[in-house]
Amino acid sequence: TQQLLSGRALRPKPFRVTNADRGVKKGIMAETLEDLMNKVSFSLTLECVSALVLDEDGTGVDTEEFFQTLPENTVLMVLEKGQKWTPHPNSPSRYQHIE
Amino acid sequence: TQQLLSGRALRPKPFRVTNADRGVKKGIMAETLEDLMNKVSFSLTLECVSALVLDEDGTGVDTEEFFQTLPENTVLMVLEKGQKWTPHPNSPSRYQHIE
């Protein structure tokens, strides 16, 4: 990962990380995906984080490269073993946007 | 493919790739269609990718040229042999947008 990112100036960005039932959400600063994963476990007191997905549509954030494209304050959901992303209960699908 | 694109400055773009039943979606960075196809097989642990289509309307993405026109974070669906694109179960058609 370090080789991959060398030459690129990294700076910590703010993210908002929620748990699978959206009962808790924390603001966390992180420079890299690994950094965020470590901080998430600590901040949300989780033992075994299995995946990090976009809260918006459940897209899995597995690679450092994709992680680096996320804008500041992206809302991420952390999943533990056996947990799955579910859409927001009160959100219409993206095809039903009311503007 | 390389000859085709020489002279053009390529940079990896983020895509969101889902499987045929939309049960898994992954964020993947790719520079070219070929690059994405390779990463998709690995990321979604598929054995035989037969096609890549737009999640939105099932449009087949067969050529590098068309692929290069897709904006960042386009949602693509990967199909294995025998699988077909289906519309989102809860989405009205694009003719029913509420704005």
PDB file of C-alpha atoms in Angstrom:
ATOM      1  CA  THR A   1       0.000   0.000   0.000  1.00  0.00           C
ATOM      2  CA  GLN A   2       2.772   2.422   0.810  1.00  0.00           C
ATOM      3  CA  GLN A   3       4.471   1.898  -2.535  1.00  0.00           C
ATOM      4  CA  LEU A   4       1.169   2.401  -4.245  1.00  0.00           C
ATOM      5  CA  LEU A   5       0.695   5.751  -2.641  1.00  0.00           C
ATOM      6  CA  SER A   6       4.210   7.081  -2.614  1.00  0.00           C
ATOM      7  CA  GLY A   7       4.526  10.393  -4.325  1.00  0.00           C
ATOM      8  CA  ARG A   8       0.996  11.290  -3.400  1.00  0.00           C
ATOM      9  CA  ALA A   9       0.659  13.696  -0.508  1.00  0.00           C
ATOM     10  CA  LEU A  10      -1.695  12.169   1.970  1.00  0.00           C
ATOM     11  CA  ARG A  11      -3.504  14.169   4.552  1.00  0.00           C
ATOM     12  CA  PRO A  12      -6.118  12.985   6.998  1.00  0.00           C
ATOM     13  CA  LYS A  13      -9.701  13.455   5.815  1.00  0.00           C
ATOM     14  CA  PRO A  14     -12.857  13.380   7.917  1.00  0.00           C
ATOM     15  CA  PHE A  15     -15.246  10.459   7.498  1.00  0.00           C
ATOM     16  CA  ARG A  16     -18.501   9.608   9.217  1.00  0.00           C
ATOM     17  CA  VAL A  17     -18.749   6.002  10.194  1.00  0.00           C
ATOM     18  CA  THR A  18     -21.891   4.244  11.313  1.00  0.00           C
ATOM     19  CA  ASN A  19     -22.576   0.711  12.519  1.00  0.00           C
ATOM     20  CA  ALA A  20     -24.830  -1.816  10.783  1.00  0.00           C
ATOM     21  CA  ASP A  21     -28.054  -0.691  12.488  1.00  0.00           C
ATOM     22  CA  ARG A  22     -27.141   3.018  12.148  1.00  0.00           C
ATOM     23  CA  GLY A  23     -27.544   3.408  15.926  1.00  0.00           C
ATOM     24  CA  VAL A  24     -24.133   5.022  16.382  1.00  0.00           C
ATOM     25  CA  LYS A  25     -22.232   7.337  14.039  1.00  0.00           C
ATOM     26  CA  LYS A  26     -18.761   8.744  14.648  1.00  0.00           C
ATOM     27  CA  GLY A  27     -16.636  11.358  12.966  1.00  0.00           C
ATOM     28  CA  ILE A  28     -13.213   9.874  12.313  1.00  0.00           C
ATOM     29  CA  MET A  29     -10.113  11.362  10.683  1.00  0.00           C
ATOM     30  CA  ALA A  30      -8.093   8.980   8.571  1.00  0.00           C
ATOM     31  CA  GLU A  31      -5.328   9.077   6.002  1.00  0.00           C
ATOM     32  CA  THR A  32      -5.627   5.573   4.644  1.00  0.00           C
ATOM     33  CA  LEU A  33      -8.116   2.732   4.584  1.00  0.00           C
ATOM     34  CA  GLU A  34      -5.989   0.798   7.053  1.00  0.00           C
ATOM     35  CA  ASP A  35      -5.811   3.808   9.355  1.00  0.00           C
ATOM     36  CA  LEU A  36      -9.596   4.161   9.228  1.00  0.00           C
ATOM     37  CA  MET A  37     -10.178   0.453   9.870  1.00  0.00           C
ATOM     38  CA  ASN A  38      -7.991   0.609  12.973  1.00  0.00           C
ATOM     39  CA  LYS A  39      -9.683   3.712  14.300  1.00  0.00           C
ATOM     40  CA  VAL A  40     -13.159   2.338  13.578  1.00  0.00           C
ATOM     41  CA  SER A  41     -12.625  -0.781  15.667  1.00  0.00           C
ATOM     42  CA  PHE A  42     -11.506   1.369  18.550  1.00  0.00           C
ATOM     43  CA  SER A  43     -14.084   4.121  18.197  1.00  0.00           C
ATOM     44  CA  LEU A  44     -17.114   1.871  17.777  1.00  0.00           C
ATOM     45  CA  THR A  45     -15.655  -0.811  20.090  1.00  0.00           C
ATOM     46  CA  LEU A  46     -15.989  -3.583  17.565  1.00  0.00           C
ATOM     47  CA  GLU A  47     -14.023  -6.767  17.819  1.00  0.00           C
ATOM     48  CA  CYS A  48     -13.992  -8.025  14.315  1.00  0.00           C
ATOM     49  CA  VAL A  49     -14.636  -5.613  11.458  1.00  0.00           C
ATOM     50  CA  SER A  50     -15.379  -7.621   8.341  1.00  0.00           C
ATOM     51  CA  ALA A  51     -16.090  -4.876   5.815  1.00  0.00           C
ATOM     52  CA  LEU A  52     -16.442  -1.181   5.198  1.00  0.00           C
ATOM     53  CA  VAL A  53     -19.143  -0.115   2.743  1.00  0.00           C
ATOM     54  CA  LEU A  54     -20.659   3.135   1.526  1.00  0.00           C
ATOM     55  CA  ASP A  55     -23.738   3.896   3.629  1.00  0.00           C
ATOM     56  CA  GLU A  56     -25.356   5.303   0.507  1.00  0.00           C
ATOM     57  CA  ASP A  57     -25.539   2.158  -1.605  1.00  0.00           C
ATOM     58  CA  GLY A  58     -23.563  -0.585   0.112  1.00  0.00           C
ATOM     59  CA  THR A  59     -20.559  -0.419  -2.223  1.00  0.00           C
ATOM     60  CA  GLY A  60     -17.669  -2.281  -0.620  1.00  0.00           C
ATOM     61  CA  VAL A  61     -14.570  -0.177   0.016  1.00  0.00           C
ATOM     62  CA  ASP A  62     -11.877  -2.842  -0.232  1.00  0.00           C
ATOM     63  CA  THR A  63      -8.971  -1.064  -1.813  1.00  0.00           C
ATOM     64  CA  GLU A  64      -6.802   1.856  -0.813  1.00  0.00           C
ATOM     65  CA  GLU A  65      -7.123   3.297  -4.321  1.00  0.00           C
ATOM     66  CA  PHE A  66     -10.906   3.457  -4.223  1.00  0.00           C
ATOM     67  CA  PHE A  67     -10.823   4.740  -0.642  1.00  0.00           C
ATOM     68  CA  GLN A  68      -8.636   7.663  -1.725  1.00  0.00           C
ATOM     69  CA  THR A  69     -11.294   8.824  -4.190  1.00  0.00           C
ATOM     70  CA  LEU A  70     -13.924   9.298  -1.484  1.00  0.00           C
ATOM     71  CA  PRO A  71     -14.779  12.916  -0.685  1.00  0.00           C
ATOM     72  CA  GLU A  72     -14.560  14.369   2.814  1.00  0.00           C
ATOM     73  CA  ASN A  73     -17.373  13.436   5.154  1.00  0.00           C
ATOM     74  CA  THR A  74     -18.419  10.398   3.153  1.00  0.00           C
ATOM     75  CA  VAL A  75     -20.684   8.258   5.327  1.00  0.00           C
ATOM     76  CA  LEU A  76     -19.363   4.718   5.649  1.00  0.00           C
ATOM     77  CA  MET A  77     -20.931   1.724   7.341  1.00  0.00           C
ATOM     78  CA  VAL A  78     -18.817  -0.780   9.169  1.00  0.00           C
ATOM     79  CA  LEU A  79     -19.969  -4.392   9.104  1.00  0.00           C
ATOM     80  CA  GLU A  80     -19.026  -7.134  11.500  1.00  0.00           C
ATOM     81  CA  LYS A  81     -19.042 -10.790  10.581  1.00  0.00           C
ATOM     82  CA  GLY A  82     -22.500 -11.891   9.433  1.00  0.00           C
ATOM     83  CA  GLN A  83     -23.856  -8.353   9.110  1.00  0.00           C
ATOM     84  CA  LYS A  84     -25.146  -6.997   5.827  1.00  0.00           C
ATOM     85  CA  TRP A  85     -25.736  -3.533   4.463  1.00  0.00           C
ATOM     86  CA  THR A  86     -29.387  -2.539   4.172  1.00  0.00           C
ATOM     87  CA  PRO A  87     -30.791   0.569   2.509  1.00  0.00           C
ATOM     88  CA  HIS A  88     -32.042   3.451   4.645  1.00  0.00           C
ATOM     89  CA  PRO A  89     -35.563   2.427   5.689  1.00  0.00           C
ATOM     90  CA  ASN A  90     -37.044   5.824   4.881  1.00  0.00           C
ATOM     91  CA  SER A  91     -35.097   6.611   1.753  1.00  0.00           C
ATOM     92  CA  PRO A  92     -36.617   6.220  -1.657  1.00  0.00           C
ATOM     93  CA  SER A  93     -34.377   4.607  -4.231  1.00  0.00           C
ATOM     94  CA  ARG A  94     -32.187   6.837  -6.362  1.00  0.00           C
ATOM     95  CA  TYR A  95     -34.775   6.510  -9.094  1.00  0.00           C
ATOM     96  CA  GLN A  96     -37.379   8.192  -6.966  1.00  0.00           C
ATOM     97  CA  HIS A  97     -35.496  11.338  -5.968  1.00  0.00           C
ATOM     98  CA  ILE A  98     -37.779  14.188  -5.068  1.00  0.00           C
ATOM     99  CA  GLU A  99     -36.016  17.500  -5.647  1.00  0.00           C
TER     100      GLU A  99
ATOM    101  CA  THR B   1      -5.877  -1.973 -26.406  1.00  0.00           C
ATOM    102  CA  GLN B   2      -2.684  -0.135 -25.595  1.00  0.00           C
ATOM    103  CA  GLN B   3      -2.159   0.911 -29.195  1.00  0.00           C
ATOM    104  CA  LEU B   4      -5.732   2.096 -29.348  1.00  0.00           C
ATOM    105  CA  LEU B   5      -5.251   4.355 -26.391  1.00  0.00           C
ATOM    106  CA  SER B   6      -1.704   5.535 -26.855  1.00  0.00           C
ATOM    107  CA  GLY B   7      -1.414   9.261 -26.804  1.00  0.00           C
ATOM    108  CA  ARG B   8      -4.335   9.563 -24.466  1.00  0.00           C
ATOM    109  CA  ALA B   9      -3.519  10.214 -20.832  1.00  0.00           C
ATOM    110  CA  LEU B  10      -5.274   7.552 -18.838  1.00  0.00           C
ATOM    111  CA  ARG B  11      -5.840   7.727 -15.149  1.00  0.00           C
ATOM    112  CA  PRO B  12      -7.697   5.234 -12.985  1.00  0.00           C
ATOM    113  CA  LYS B  13     -11.322   6.093 -12.322  1.00  0.00           C
ATOM    114  CA  PRO B  14     -13.576   4.692  -9.605  1.00  0.00           C
ATOM    115  CA  PHE B  15     -16.430   2.396 -10.620  1.00  0.00           C
ATOM    116  CA  ARG B  16     -19.021   0.532  -8.572  1.00  0.00           C
ATOM    117  CA  VAL B  17     -19.520  -3.006  -9.747  1.00  0.00           C
ATOM    118  CA  THR B  18     -22.346  -5.260  -8.667  1.00  0.00           C
ATOM    119  CA  ASN B  19     -23.168  -8.900  -9.377  1.00  0.00           C
ATOM    120  CA  ALA B  20     -26.264 -10.135 -11.215  1.00  0.00           C
ATOM    121  CA  ASP B  21     -28.489 -10.344  -8.120  1.00  0.00           C
ATOM    122  CA  ARG B  22     -27.141  -7.046  -6.722  1.00  0.00           C
ATOM    123  CA  GLY B  23     -26.196  -8.808  -3.490  1.00  0.00           C
ATOM    124  CA  VAL B  24     -22.602  -7.557  -3.555  1.00  0.00           C
ATOM    125  CA  LYS B  25     -21.245  -4.243  -4.809  1.00  0.00           C
ATOM    126  CA  LYS B  26     -17.584  -3.239  -4.827  1.00  0.00           C
ATOM    127  CA  GLY B  27     -15.716  -0.026  -5.447  1.00  0.00           C
ATOM    128  CA  ILE B  28     -13.037  -0.701  -8.040  1.00  0.00           C
ATOM    129  CA  MET B  29     -10.453   1.587  -9.629  1.00  0.00           C
ATOM    130  CA  ALA B  30      -9.659   0.931 -13.259  1.00  0.00           C
ATOM    131  CA  GLU B  31      -7.944   2.607 -16.174  1.00  0.00           C
ATOM    132  CA  THR B  32      -9.270   0.484 -18.996  1.00  0.00           C
ATOM    133  CA  LEU B  33     -12.080  -1.950 -19.659  1.00  0.00           C
ATOM    134  CA  GLU B  34      -9.615  -4.823 -19.633  1.00  0.00           C
ATOM    135  CA  ASP B  35      -8.172  -3.641 -16.327  1.00  0.00           C
ATOM    136  CA  LEU B  36     -11.661  -3.470 -14.831  1.00  0.00           C
ATOM    137  CA  MET B  37     -12.610  -6.934 -16.129  1.00  0.00           C
ATOM    138  CA  ASN B  38      -9.507  -8.425 -14.504  1.00  0.00           C
ATOM    139  CA  LYS B  39     -10.113  -6.691 -11.205  1.00  0.00           C
ATOM    140  CA  VAL B  40     -13.803  -7.618 -11.207  1.00  0.00           C
ATOM    141  CA  SER B  41     -13.114 -11.356 -11.461  1.00  0.00           C
ATOM    142  CA  PHE B  42     -10.768 -11.085  -8.527  1.00  0.00           C
ATOM    143  CA  SER B  43     -12.817  -8.739  -6.390  1.00  0.00           C
ATOM    144  CA  LEU B  44     -16.128 -10.532  -6.783  1.00  0.00           C
ATOM    145  CA  THR B  45     -14.467 -13.972  -7.020  1.00  0.00           C
ATOM    146  CA  LEU B  46     -16.106 -14.870 -10.296  1.00  0.00           C
ATOM    147  CA  GLU B  47     -14.768 -17.555 -12.542  1.00  0.00           C
ATOM    148  CA  CYS B  48     -16.080 -16.624 -15.907  1.00  0.00           C
ATOM    149  CA  VAL B  49     -17.203 -13.067 -16.565  1.00  0.00           C
ATOM    150  CA  SER B  50     -19.263 -13.001 -19.730  1.00  0.00           C
ATOM    151  CA  ALA B  51     -20.336  -9.363 -19.898  1.00  0.00           C
ATOM    152  CA  LEU B  52     -20.273  -5.986 -18.243  1.00  0.00           C
ATOM    153  CA  VAL B  53     -23.436  -3.869 -18.499  1.00  0.00           C
ATOM    154  CA  LEU B  54     -24.719  -0.607 -17.073  1.00  0.00           C
ATOM    155  CA  ASP B  55     -26.701  -1.376 -13.910  1.00  0.00           C
ATOM    156  CA  GLU B  56     -29.065   1.432 -14.811  1.00  0.00           C
ATOM    157  CA  ASP B  57     -30.483   0.011 -18.027  1.00  0.00           C
ATOM    158  CA  GLY B  58     -28.506  -3.063 -19.027  1.00  0.00           C
ATOM    159  CA  THR B  59     -26.491  -1.391 -21.795  1.00  0.00           C
ATOM    160  CA  GLY B  60     -23.562  -3.644 -22.706  1.00  0.00           C
ATOM    161  CA  VAL B  61     -20.138  -2.090 -22.243  1.00  0.00           C
ATOM    162  CA  ASP B  62     -18.150  -3.977 -24.874  1.00  0.00           C
ATOM    163  CA  THR B  63     -15.687  -1.465 -26.200  1.00  0.00           C
ATOM    164  CA  GLU B  64     -12.832   0.443 -24.671  1.00  0.00           C
ATOM    165  CA  GLU B  65     -13.999   3.618 -26.357  1.00  0.00           C
ATOM    166  CA  PHE B  66     -17.464   3.491 -24.817  1.00  0.00           C
ATOM    167  CA  PHE B  67     -15.983   2.502 -21.458  1.00  0.00           C
ATOM    168  CA  GLN B  68     -13.789   5.605 -21.509  1.00  0.00           C
ATOM    169  CA  THR B  69     -16.854   7.833 -21.752  1.00  0.00           C
ATOM    170  CA  LEU B  70     -18.360   6.572 -18.489  1.00  0.00           C
ATOM    171  CA  PRO B  71     -18.270   9.047 -15.614  1.00  0.00           C
ATOM    172  CA  GLU B  72     -16.678   8.289 -12.246  1.00  0.00           C
ATOM    173  CA  ASN B  73     -18.666   6.023  -9.962  1.00  0.00           C
ATOM    174  CA  THR B  74     -20.825   4.606 -12.740  1.00  0.00           C
ATOM    175  CA  VAL B  75     -22.572   1.489 -11.435  1.00  0.00           C
ATOM    176  CA  LEU B  76     -21.840  -1.532 -13.597  1.00  0.00           C
ATOM    177  CA  MET B  77     -23.227  -5.049 -13.378  1.00  0.00           C
ATOM    178  CA  VAL B  78     -21.059  -8.019 -14.137  1.00  0.00           C
ATOM    179  CA  LEU B  79     -22.742 -11.034 -15.704  1.00  0.00           C
ATOM    180  CA  GLU B  80     -21.497 -14.586 -15.700  1.00  0.00           C
ATOM    181  CA  LYS B  81     -22.398 -17.118 -18.364  1.00  0.00           C
ATOM    182  CA  GLY B  82     -26.180 -17.555 -18.538  1.00  0.00           C
ATOM    183  CA  GLN B  83     -26.981 -14.536 -16.377  1.00  0.00           C
ATOM    184  CA  LYS B  84     -29.089 -11.657 -17.621  1.00  0.00           C
ATOM    185  CA  TRP B  85     -29.520  -8.057 -16.540  1.00  0.00           C
ATOM    186  CA  THR B  86     -32.822  -7.297 -14.808  1.00  0.00           C
ATOM    187  CA  PRO B  87     -34.189  -3.893 -13.804  1.00  0.00           C
ATOM    188  CA  HIS B  88     -34.150  -2.778 -10.167  1.00  0.00           C
ATOM    189  CA  PRO B  89     -37.177  -4.468  -8.574  1.00  0.00           C
ATOM    190  CA  ASN B  90     -38.364  -1.317  -6.797  1.00  0.00           C
ATOM    191  CA  SER B  91     -37.519   1.247  -9.415  1.00  0.00           C
ATOM    192  CA  PRO B  92     -40.051   2.860 -11.652  1.00  0.00           C
ATOM    193  CA  SER B  93     -38.882   3.385 -15.203  1.00  0.00           C
ATOM    194  CA  ARG B  94     -36.924   6.495 -16.093  1.00  0.00           C
ATOM    195  CA  TYR B  95     -40.103   7.912 -17.535  1.00  0.00           C
ATOM    196  CA  GLN B  96     -41.555   8.223 -14.074  1.00  0.00           C
ATOM    197  CA  HIS B  97     -38.970  10.523 -12.483  1.00  0.00           C
ATOM    198  CA  ILE B  98     -40.407  12.798  -9.842  1.00  0.00           C
ATOM    199  CA  GLU B  99     -38.472  16.046  -9.748  1.00  0.00           C
TER     200      GLU B  99
END
